[in-house]
Tab-separated table of C-alpha atoms in Angstrom:
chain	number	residue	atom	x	y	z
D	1	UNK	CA	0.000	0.000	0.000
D	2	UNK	CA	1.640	3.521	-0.517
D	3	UNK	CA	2.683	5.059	2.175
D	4	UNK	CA	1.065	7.946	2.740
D	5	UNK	CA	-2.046	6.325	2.541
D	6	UNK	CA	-0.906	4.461	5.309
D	7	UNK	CA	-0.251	7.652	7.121
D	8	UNK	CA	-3.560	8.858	6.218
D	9	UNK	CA	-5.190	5.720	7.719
D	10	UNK	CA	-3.082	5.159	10.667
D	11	UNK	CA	-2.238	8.579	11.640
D	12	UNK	CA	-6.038	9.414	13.050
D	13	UNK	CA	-5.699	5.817	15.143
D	14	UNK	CA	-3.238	7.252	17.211
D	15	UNK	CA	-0.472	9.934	16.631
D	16	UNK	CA	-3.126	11.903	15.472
D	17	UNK	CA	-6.836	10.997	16.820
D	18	UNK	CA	-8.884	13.331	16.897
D	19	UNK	CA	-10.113	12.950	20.359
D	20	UNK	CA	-6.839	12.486	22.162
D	21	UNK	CA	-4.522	14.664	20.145
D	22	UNK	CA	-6.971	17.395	18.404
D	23	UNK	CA	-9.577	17.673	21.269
D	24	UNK	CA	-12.118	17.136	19.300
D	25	UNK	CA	-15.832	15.872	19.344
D	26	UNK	CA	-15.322	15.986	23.682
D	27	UNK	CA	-19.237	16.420	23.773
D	28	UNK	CA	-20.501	13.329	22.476
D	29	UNK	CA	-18.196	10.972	24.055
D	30	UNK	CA	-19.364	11.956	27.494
D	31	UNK	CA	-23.209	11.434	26.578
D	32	UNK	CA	-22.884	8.226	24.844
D	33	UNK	CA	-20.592	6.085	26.073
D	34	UNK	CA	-22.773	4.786	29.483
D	35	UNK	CA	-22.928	1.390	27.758
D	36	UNK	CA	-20.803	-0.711	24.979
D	37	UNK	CA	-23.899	-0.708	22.595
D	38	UNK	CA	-24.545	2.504	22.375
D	39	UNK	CA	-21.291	3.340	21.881
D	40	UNK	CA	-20.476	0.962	19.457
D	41	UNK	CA	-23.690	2.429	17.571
D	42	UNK	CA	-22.144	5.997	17.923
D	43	UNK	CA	-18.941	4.708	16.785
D	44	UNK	CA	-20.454	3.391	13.566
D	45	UNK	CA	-22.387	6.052	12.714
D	46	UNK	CA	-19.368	8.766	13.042
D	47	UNK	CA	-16.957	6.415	10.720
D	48	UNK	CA	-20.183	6.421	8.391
D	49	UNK	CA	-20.832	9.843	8.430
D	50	UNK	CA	-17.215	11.646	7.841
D	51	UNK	CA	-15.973	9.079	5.463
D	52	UNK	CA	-19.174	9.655	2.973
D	53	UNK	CA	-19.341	13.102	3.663
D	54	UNK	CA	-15.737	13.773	3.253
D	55	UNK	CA	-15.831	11.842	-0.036
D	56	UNK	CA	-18.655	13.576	-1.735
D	57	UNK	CA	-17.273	17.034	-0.837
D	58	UNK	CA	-14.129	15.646	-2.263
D	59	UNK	CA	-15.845	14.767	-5.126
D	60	UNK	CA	-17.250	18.256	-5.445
D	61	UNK	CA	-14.349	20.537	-4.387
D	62	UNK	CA	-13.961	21.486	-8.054
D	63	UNK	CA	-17.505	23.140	-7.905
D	64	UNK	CA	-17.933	24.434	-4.635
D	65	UNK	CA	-18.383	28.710	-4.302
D	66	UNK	CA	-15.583	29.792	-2.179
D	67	UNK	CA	-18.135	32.431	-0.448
D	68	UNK	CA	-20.672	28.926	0.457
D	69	UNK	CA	-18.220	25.892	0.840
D	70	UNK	CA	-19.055	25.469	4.562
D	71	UNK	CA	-22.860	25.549	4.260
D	72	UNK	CA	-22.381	23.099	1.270
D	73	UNK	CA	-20.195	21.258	3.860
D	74	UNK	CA	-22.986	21.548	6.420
D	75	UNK	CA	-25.530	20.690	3.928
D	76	UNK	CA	-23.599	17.478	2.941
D	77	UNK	CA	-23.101	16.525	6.288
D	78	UNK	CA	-26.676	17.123	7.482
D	79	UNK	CA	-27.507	14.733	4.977
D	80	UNK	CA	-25.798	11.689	5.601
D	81	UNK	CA	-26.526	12.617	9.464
D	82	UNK	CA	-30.171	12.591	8.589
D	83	UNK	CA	-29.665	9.219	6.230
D	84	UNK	CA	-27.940	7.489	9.380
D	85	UNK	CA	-30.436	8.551	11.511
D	86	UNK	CA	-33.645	7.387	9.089
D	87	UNK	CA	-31.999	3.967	8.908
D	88	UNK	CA	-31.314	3.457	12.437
D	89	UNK	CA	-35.487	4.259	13.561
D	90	UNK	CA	-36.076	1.730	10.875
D	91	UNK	CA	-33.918	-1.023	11.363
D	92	UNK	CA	-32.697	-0.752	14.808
D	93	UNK	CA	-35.660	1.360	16.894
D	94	UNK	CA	-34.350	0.727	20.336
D	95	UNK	CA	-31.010	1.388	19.838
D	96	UNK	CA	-31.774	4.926	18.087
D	97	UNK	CA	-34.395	5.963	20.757
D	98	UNK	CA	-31.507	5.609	23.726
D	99	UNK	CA	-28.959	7.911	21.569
D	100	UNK	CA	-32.271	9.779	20.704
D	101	UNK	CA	-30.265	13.776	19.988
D	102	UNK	CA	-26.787	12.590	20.110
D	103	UNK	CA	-27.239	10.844	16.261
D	104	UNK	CA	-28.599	14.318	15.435
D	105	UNK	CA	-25.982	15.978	17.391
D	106	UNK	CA	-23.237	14.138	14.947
D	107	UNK	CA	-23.956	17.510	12.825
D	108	UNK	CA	-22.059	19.801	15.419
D	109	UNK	CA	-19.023	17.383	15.671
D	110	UNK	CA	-15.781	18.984	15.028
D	111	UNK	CA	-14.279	16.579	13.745
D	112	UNK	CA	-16.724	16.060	10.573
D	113	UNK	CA	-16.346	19.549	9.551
D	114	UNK	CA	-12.877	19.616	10.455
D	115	UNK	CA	-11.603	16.625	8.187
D	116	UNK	CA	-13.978	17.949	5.476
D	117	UNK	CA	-12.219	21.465	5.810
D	118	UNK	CA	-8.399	20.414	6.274
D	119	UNK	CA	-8.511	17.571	3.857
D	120	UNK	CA	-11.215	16.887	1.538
D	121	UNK	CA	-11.236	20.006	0.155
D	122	UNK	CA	-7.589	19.988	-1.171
D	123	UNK	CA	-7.411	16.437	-1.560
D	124	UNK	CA	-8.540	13.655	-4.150
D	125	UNK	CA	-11.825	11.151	-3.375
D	126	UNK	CA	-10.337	8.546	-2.126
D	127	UNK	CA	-7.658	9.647	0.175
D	128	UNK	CA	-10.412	11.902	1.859
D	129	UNK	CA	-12.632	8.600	2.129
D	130	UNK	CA	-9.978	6.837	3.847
D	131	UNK	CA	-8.591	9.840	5.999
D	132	UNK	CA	-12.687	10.392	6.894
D	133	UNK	CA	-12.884	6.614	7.686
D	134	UNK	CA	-10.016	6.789	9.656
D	135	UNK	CA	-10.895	9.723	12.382
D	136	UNK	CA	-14.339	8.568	12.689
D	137	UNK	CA	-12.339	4.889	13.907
D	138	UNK	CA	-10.045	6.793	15.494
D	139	UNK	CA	-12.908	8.578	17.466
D	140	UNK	CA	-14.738	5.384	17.898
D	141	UNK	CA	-12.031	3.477	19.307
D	142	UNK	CA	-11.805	5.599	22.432
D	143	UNK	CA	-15.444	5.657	22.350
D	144	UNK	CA	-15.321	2.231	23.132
D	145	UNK	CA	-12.016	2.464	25.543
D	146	UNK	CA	-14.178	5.199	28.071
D	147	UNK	CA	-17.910	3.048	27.373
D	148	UNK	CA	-15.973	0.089	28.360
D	149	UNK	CA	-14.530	1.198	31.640
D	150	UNK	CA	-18.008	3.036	32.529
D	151	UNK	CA	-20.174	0.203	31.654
D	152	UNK	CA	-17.749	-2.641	33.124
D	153	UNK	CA	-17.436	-0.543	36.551
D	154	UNK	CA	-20.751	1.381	36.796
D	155	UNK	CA	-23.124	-1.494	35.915
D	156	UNK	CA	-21.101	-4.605	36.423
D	157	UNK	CA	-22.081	-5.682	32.451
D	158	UNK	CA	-20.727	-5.434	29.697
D	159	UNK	CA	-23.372	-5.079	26.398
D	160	UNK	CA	-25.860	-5.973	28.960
D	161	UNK	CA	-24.139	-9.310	29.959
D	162	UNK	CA	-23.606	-9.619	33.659
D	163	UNK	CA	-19.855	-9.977	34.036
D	164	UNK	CA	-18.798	-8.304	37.658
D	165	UNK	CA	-22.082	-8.295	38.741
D	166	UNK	CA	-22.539	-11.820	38.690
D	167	UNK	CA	-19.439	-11.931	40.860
D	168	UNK	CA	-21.094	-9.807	43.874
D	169	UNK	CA	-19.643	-6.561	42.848
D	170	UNK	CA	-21.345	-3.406	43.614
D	171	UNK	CA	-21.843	-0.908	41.322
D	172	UNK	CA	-19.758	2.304	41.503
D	173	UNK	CA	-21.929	4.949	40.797
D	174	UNK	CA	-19.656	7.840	39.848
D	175	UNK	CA	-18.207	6.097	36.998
D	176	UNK	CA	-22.039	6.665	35.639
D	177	UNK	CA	-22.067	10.205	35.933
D	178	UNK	CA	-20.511	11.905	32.709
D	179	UNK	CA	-17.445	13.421	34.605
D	180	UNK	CA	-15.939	10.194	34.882
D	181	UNK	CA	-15.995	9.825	31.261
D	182	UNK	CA	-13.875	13.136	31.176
D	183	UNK	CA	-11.756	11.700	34.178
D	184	UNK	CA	-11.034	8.270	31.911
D	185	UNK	CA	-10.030	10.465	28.524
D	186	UNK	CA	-7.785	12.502	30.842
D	187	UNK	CA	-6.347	9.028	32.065
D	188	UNK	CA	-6.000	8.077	28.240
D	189	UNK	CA	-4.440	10.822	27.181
D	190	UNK	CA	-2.066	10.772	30.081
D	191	UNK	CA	-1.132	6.791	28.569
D	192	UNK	CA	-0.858	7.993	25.236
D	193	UNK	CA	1.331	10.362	26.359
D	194	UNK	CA	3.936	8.493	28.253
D	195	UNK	CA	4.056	6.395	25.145
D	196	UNK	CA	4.221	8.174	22.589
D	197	UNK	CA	6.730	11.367	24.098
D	198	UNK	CA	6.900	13.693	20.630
D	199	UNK	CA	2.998	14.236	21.458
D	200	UNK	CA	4.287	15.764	24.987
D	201	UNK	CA	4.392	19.736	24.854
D	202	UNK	CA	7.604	21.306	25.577
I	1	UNK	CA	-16.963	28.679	-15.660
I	2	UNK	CA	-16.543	31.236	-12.748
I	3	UNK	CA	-17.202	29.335	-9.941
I	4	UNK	CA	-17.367	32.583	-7.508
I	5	UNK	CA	-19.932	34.643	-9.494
I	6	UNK	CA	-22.889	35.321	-7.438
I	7	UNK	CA	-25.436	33.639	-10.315
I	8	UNK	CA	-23.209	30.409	-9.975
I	9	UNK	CA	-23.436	30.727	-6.511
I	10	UNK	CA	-27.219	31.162	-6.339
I	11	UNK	CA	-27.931	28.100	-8.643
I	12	UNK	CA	-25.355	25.912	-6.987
I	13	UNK	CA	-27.202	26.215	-3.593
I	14	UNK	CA	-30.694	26.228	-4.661
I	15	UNK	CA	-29.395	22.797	-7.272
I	16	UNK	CA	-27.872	21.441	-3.952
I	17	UNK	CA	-30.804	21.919	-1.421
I	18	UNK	CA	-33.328	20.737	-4.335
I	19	UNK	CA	-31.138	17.554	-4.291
I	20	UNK	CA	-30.486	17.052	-0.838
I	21	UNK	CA	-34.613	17.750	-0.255
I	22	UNK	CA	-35.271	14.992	-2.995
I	23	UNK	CA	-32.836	12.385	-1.480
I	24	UNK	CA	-34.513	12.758	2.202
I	25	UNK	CA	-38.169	12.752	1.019
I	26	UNK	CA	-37.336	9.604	-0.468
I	27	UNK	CA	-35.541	7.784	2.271
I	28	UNK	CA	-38.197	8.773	4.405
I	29	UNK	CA	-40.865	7.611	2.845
I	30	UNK	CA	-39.510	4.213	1.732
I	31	UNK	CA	-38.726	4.156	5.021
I	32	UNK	CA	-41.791	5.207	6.417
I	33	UNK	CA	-43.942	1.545	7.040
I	34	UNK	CA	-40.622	0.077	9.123
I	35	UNK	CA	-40.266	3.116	11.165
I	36	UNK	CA	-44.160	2.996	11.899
I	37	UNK	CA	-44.562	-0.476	12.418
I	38	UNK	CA	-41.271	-0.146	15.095
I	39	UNK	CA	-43.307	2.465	16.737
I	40	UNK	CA	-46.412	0.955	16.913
I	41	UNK	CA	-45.044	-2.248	18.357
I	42	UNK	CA	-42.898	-0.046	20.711
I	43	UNK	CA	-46.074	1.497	22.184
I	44	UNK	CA	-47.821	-2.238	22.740
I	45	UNK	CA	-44.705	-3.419	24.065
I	46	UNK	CA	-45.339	-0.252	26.803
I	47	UNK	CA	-48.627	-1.104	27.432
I	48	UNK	CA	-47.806	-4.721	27.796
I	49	UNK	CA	-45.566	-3.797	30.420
I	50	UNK	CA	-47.675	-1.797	32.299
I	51	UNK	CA	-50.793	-4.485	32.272
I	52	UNK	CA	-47.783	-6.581	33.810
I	53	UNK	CA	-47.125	-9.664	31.770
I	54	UNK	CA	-43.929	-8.864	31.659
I	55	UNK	CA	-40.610	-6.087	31.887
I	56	UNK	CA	-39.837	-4.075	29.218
I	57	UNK	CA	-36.441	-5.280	28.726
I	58	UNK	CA	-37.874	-8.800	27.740
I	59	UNK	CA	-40.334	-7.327	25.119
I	60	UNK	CA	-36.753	-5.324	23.895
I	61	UNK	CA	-35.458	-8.860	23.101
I	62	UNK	CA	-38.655	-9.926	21.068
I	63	UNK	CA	-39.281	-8.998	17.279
I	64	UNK	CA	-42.527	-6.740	16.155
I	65	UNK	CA	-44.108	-9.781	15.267
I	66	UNK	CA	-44.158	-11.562	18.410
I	67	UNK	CA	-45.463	-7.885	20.393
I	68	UNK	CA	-48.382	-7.664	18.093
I	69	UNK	CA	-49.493	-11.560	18.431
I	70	UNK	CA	-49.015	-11.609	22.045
I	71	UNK	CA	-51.324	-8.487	22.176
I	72	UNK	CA	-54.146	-9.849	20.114
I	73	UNK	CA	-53.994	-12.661	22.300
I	74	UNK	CA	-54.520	-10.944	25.370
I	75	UNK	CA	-56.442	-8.118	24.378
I	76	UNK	CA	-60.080	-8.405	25.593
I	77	UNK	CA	-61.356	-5.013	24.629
I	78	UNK	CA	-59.742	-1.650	23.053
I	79	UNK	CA	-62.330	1.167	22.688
I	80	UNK	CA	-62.529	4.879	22.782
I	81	UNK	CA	-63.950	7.563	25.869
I	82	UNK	CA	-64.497	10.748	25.580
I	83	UNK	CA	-63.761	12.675	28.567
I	84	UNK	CA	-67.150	11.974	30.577
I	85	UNK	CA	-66.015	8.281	30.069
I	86	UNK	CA	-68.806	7.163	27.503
I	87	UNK	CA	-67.698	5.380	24.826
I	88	UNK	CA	-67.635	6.509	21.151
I	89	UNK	CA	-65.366	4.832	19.258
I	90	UNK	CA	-63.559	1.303	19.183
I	91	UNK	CA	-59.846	0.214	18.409
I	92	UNK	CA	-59.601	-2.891	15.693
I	93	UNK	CA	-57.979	-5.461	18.008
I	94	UNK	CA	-57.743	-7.752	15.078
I	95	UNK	CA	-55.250	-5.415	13.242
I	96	UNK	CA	-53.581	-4.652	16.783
I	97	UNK	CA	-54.949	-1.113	16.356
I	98	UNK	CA	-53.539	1.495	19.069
I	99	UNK	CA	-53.013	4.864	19.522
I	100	UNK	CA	-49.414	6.028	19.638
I	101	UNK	CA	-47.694	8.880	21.383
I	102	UNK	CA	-48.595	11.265	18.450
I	103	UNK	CA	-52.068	10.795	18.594
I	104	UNK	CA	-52.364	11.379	22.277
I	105	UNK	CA	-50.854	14.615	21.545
I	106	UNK	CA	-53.500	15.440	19.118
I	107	UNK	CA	-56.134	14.616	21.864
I	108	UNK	CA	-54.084	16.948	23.765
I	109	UNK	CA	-54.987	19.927	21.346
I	110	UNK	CA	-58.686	18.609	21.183
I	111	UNK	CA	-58.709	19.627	24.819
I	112	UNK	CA	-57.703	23.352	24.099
I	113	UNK	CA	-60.235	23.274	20.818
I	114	UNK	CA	-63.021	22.149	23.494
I	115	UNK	CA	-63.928	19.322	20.425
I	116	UNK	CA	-64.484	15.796	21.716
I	117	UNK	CA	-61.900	13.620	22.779
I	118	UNK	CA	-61.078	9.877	21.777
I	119	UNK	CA	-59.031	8.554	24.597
I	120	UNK	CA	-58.034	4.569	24.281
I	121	UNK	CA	-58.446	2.282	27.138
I	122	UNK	CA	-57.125	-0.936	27.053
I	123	UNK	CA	-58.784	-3.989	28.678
I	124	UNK	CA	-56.627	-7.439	28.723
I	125	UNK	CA	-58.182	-10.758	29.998
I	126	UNK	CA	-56.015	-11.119	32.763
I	127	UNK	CA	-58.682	-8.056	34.468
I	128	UNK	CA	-56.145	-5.300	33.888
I	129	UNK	CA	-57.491	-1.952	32.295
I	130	UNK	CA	-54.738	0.129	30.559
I	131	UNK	CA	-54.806	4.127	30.519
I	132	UNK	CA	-52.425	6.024	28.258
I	133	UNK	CA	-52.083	9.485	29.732
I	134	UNK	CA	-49.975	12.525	28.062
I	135	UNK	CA	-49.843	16.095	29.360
I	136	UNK	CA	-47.222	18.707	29.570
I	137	UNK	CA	-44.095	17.929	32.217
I	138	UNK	CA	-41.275	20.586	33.251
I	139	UNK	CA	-38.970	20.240	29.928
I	140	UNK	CA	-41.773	19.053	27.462
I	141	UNK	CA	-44.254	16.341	27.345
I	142	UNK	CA	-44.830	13.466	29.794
I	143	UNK	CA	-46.724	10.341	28.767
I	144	UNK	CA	-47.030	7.142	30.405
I	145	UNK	CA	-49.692	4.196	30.633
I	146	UNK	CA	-51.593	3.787	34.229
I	147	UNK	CA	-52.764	0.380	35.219
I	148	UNK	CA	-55.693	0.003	36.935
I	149	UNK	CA	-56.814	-3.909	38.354
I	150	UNK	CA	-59.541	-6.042	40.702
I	151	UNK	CA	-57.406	-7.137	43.793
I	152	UNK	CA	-56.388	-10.978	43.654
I	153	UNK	CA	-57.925	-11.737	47.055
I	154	UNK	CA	-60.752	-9.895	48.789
I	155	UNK	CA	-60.746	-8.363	52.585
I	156	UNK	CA	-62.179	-10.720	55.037
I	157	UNK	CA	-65.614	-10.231	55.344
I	158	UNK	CA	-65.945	-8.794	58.847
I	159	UNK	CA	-69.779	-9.265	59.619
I	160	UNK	CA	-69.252	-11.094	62.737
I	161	UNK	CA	-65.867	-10.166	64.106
I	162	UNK	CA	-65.535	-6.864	65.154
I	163	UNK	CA	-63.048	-4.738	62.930
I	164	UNK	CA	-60.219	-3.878	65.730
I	165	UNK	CA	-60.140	-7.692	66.403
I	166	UNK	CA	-59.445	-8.138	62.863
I	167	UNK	CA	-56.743	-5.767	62.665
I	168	UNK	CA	-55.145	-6.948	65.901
I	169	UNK	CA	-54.646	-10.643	64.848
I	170	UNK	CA	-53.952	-10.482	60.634
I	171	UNK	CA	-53.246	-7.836	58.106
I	172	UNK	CA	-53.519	-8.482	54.564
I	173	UNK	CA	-50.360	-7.082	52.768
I	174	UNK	CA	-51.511	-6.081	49.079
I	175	UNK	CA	-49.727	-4.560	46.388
I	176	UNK	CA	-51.106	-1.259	46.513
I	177	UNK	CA	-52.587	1.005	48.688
I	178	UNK	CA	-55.274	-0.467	50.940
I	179	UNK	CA	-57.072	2.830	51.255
I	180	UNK	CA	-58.175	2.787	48.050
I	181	UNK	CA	-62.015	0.811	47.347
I	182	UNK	CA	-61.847	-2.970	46.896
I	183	UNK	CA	-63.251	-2.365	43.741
I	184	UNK	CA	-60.033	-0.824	42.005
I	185	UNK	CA	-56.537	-0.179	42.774
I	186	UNK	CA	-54.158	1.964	40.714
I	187	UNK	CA	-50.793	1.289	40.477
I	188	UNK	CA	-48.522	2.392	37.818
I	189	UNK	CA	-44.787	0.543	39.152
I	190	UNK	CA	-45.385	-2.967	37.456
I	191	UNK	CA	-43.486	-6.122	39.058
I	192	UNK	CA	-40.913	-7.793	37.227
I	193	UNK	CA	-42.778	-11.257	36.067
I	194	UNK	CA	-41.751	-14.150	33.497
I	195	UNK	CA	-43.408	-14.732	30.279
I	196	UNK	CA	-46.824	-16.057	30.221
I	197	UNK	CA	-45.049	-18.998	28.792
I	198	UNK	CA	-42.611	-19.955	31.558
I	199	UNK	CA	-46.104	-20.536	33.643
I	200	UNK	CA	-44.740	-18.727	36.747
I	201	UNK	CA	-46.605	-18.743	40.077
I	202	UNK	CA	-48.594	-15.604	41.119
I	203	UNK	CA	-47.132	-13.846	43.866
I	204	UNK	CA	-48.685	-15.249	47.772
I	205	UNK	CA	-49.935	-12.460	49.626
I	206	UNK	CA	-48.185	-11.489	52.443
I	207	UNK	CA	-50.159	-12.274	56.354
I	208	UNK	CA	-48.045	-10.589	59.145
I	209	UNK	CA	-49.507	-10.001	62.778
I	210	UNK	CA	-49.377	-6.719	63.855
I	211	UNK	CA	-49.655	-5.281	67.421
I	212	UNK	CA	-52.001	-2.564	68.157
I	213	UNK	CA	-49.873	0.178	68.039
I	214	UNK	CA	-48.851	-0.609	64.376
I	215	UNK	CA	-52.321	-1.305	63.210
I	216	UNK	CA	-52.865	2.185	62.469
I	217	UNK	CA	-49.695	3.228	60.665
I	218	UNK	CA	-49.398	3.733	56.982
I	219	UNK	CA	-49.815	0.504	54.531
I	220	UNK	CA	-45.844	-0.113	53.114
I	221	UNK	CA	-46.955	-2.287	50.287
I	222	UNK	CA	-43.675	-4.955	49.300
I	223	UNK	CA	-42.785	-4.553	45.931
């Protein structure tokens, strides 16, 4: 594979995700990530929604007014929000009634609008698919890391199977509450940190 | 072409919103019959809970299918009231007919009109009536489903033993208040139960002995 397709899909995993590096999209994650399935729902729809909507305003960066490109970008992004969000009441009704706003909310995500801005715009189709695809996993991916801690410690389950519960332990309430979800990116961040020491400031 | 002139500009937009408008309008109404049916058999499932056959988390785990037979089953009698509680309409039980969310909130805005309401009740054949009720909460709208039942075991008749003897040697614990008339209890916090099919035992009513100082304190019904 050539390399800096590599880069584009790698980079947003870790060096450069988009939650833990480029602080963005801190909202959502706090809301949504109270259990592994919803999560994993959110997750989805994010990796859906930048990678189309970076590749049709790739597709259309030829075209676009200068004086209009961001409400074409919001336009384009409303869209596949609104697609995600008709097929989820239709084929999964339970699922999309305990996200209820936050698929809606998907529209105010920075990091949509941000990948659409920095790299769709100058770049070709399928690079901006891939780099689209590859920030909505990176944002999913800690998505999962904070839903897992919060759902493991604050309900005992995990995806609704009992797994410390069964075991007698009692639930820790705070890791419920959305600053704990805050406290665990801080944590994550801290990890990433240690690891990975050109990301620490100077 | 100039792609910053302010006609290009104009007809890009308006070409873009057209499309975008077209796409959605589709999608939602091919969409349309799944997202209904979902909701429909959402609502039953609600109601199903609250006339206790079982939590909602096990009707979560069951398809739409499955909700709308088990209601037609145990469905005795779906009708309309207006608000003096006569009735003047009637709900198709053989097509699982209901009244959703959205058309409680139309009933809602009958009330301001002053026109005549159609309110659903819901009557299954294991005695429990089902009331949806909707009204306006803190945020926005509140809407829930009230059950209301016969009690499972009658007071002791009492026609030859004086009350306060009664009291002194047995009270009868029941699941809701005991204040309310024999005739009908309301309670609207539904036990956990199995499936019809798992043929589960109905829950023994509690007999405790109380003293005479306790007979006269407040019922705390066991959940």
């Amino acid at each position: 594979m050539d390399a800096k397709l590599k880069e584009t899909i790698l980079n947003p995993i870790f060096k450069g995700n988009p939650i833990t590096v480029l602080v963005l999209g801190i909202c959502s994650s706090l809301a949504v990530t109270v259990e592994m399935k919803g999560a994993c729902v959110m997750a989805l729809s994010v990796i859906l929604v930048t990678g189309l909507s970076s590749l049709v305003c790739s597709l259309l960066r030829k075209t676009i007014p200068n004086r209009v490109r961001i409400i074409i970008q919001l336009v384009v992004v409303a869209l596949m929000v609104i697609l995600v969000d008709q097929f989820l009441k239709a084929y999964a009704y339970g699922i999309d009634k305990q996200l209820s706003v936050y698929i809606g909310l998907i529209i105010t995500n920075c990091i949509v609008m941000g990948r659409i801005e920095a790299f769709a715009l100058s770049n070709k189709p399928l690079p901006s698919l891939l780099d689209g695809l590859a920030n909505g996993a990176g944002y999913g991916l800690i998505l999962i890391v904070v839903a897992f801690f919060r759902e493991l410690l604050g309900s005992g389950t995990l995806f609704g199977l009992p797994v410390l519960s069964a075991l007698g332990y009692t639930n820790n309430g705070l890791v419920i509450l959305p600053p704990m979800a805050l406290i665990i990116l801080g944590c994550i961040v801290w990890i990433q940190r240690a690891i990975q020491k050109d990301l620490q400031e100077k | 072409m100039n792609t910053n002139s302010n006609l290009y500009t104009v007809i890009y937009t308006s070409v873009v919103c057209v499309l975008v408008a077209a796409i959605l309008a589709f999608v939602s109404q091919a969409l349309a019959p799944r997202q209904e049916a979902n909701e429909k058999a959402e609502t039953i499932s609600q109601i199903l809970t609250a006339a206790r056959f079982a939590d909602k988390s096990e009707w979560d785990s069951k398809g739409n299918d499955a909700i709308l037979s088990f209601y037609k089953e145990n469905v005795e009698k779906a009708w309309l009231v207006n608000a003096q509680g006569e009735e003047n309409g009637t709900l198709d039980i053989s097509k699982a007919e209901i009244v959703t969310v959205a058309g409680l909130k139309k009933q809602n805005y009958a009330i301001k009109d002053g026109s005549e309401l159609s309110l659903p009740v819901y009557r299954f054949k294991n005695g429990i009536t089902v009331v949806p009720i909707y009204g306006a909460g803190l945020w926005g709208p509140v809407w829930g489903y009230i059950k209301t039942s016969r009690p499972s075991r009658a007071p002791i008749s009492t026609t030859k033993a004086r009350p306060r003897a009664w009291a002194e040697r047995s009270r009868t614990i029941l699941p809701s208040a005991p204040s309310l008339p024999a005739t009908s209890r309301i309670s609207t916090a539904p036990t956990a139960r199995s499936l019809p099919s798992s043929k589960a035992a109905p829950p023994k009513i509690k007999r405790e002995k109380m003293s005479r100082t306790t007979r006269l304190t407040p019922s705390l019904a066991p959940r």
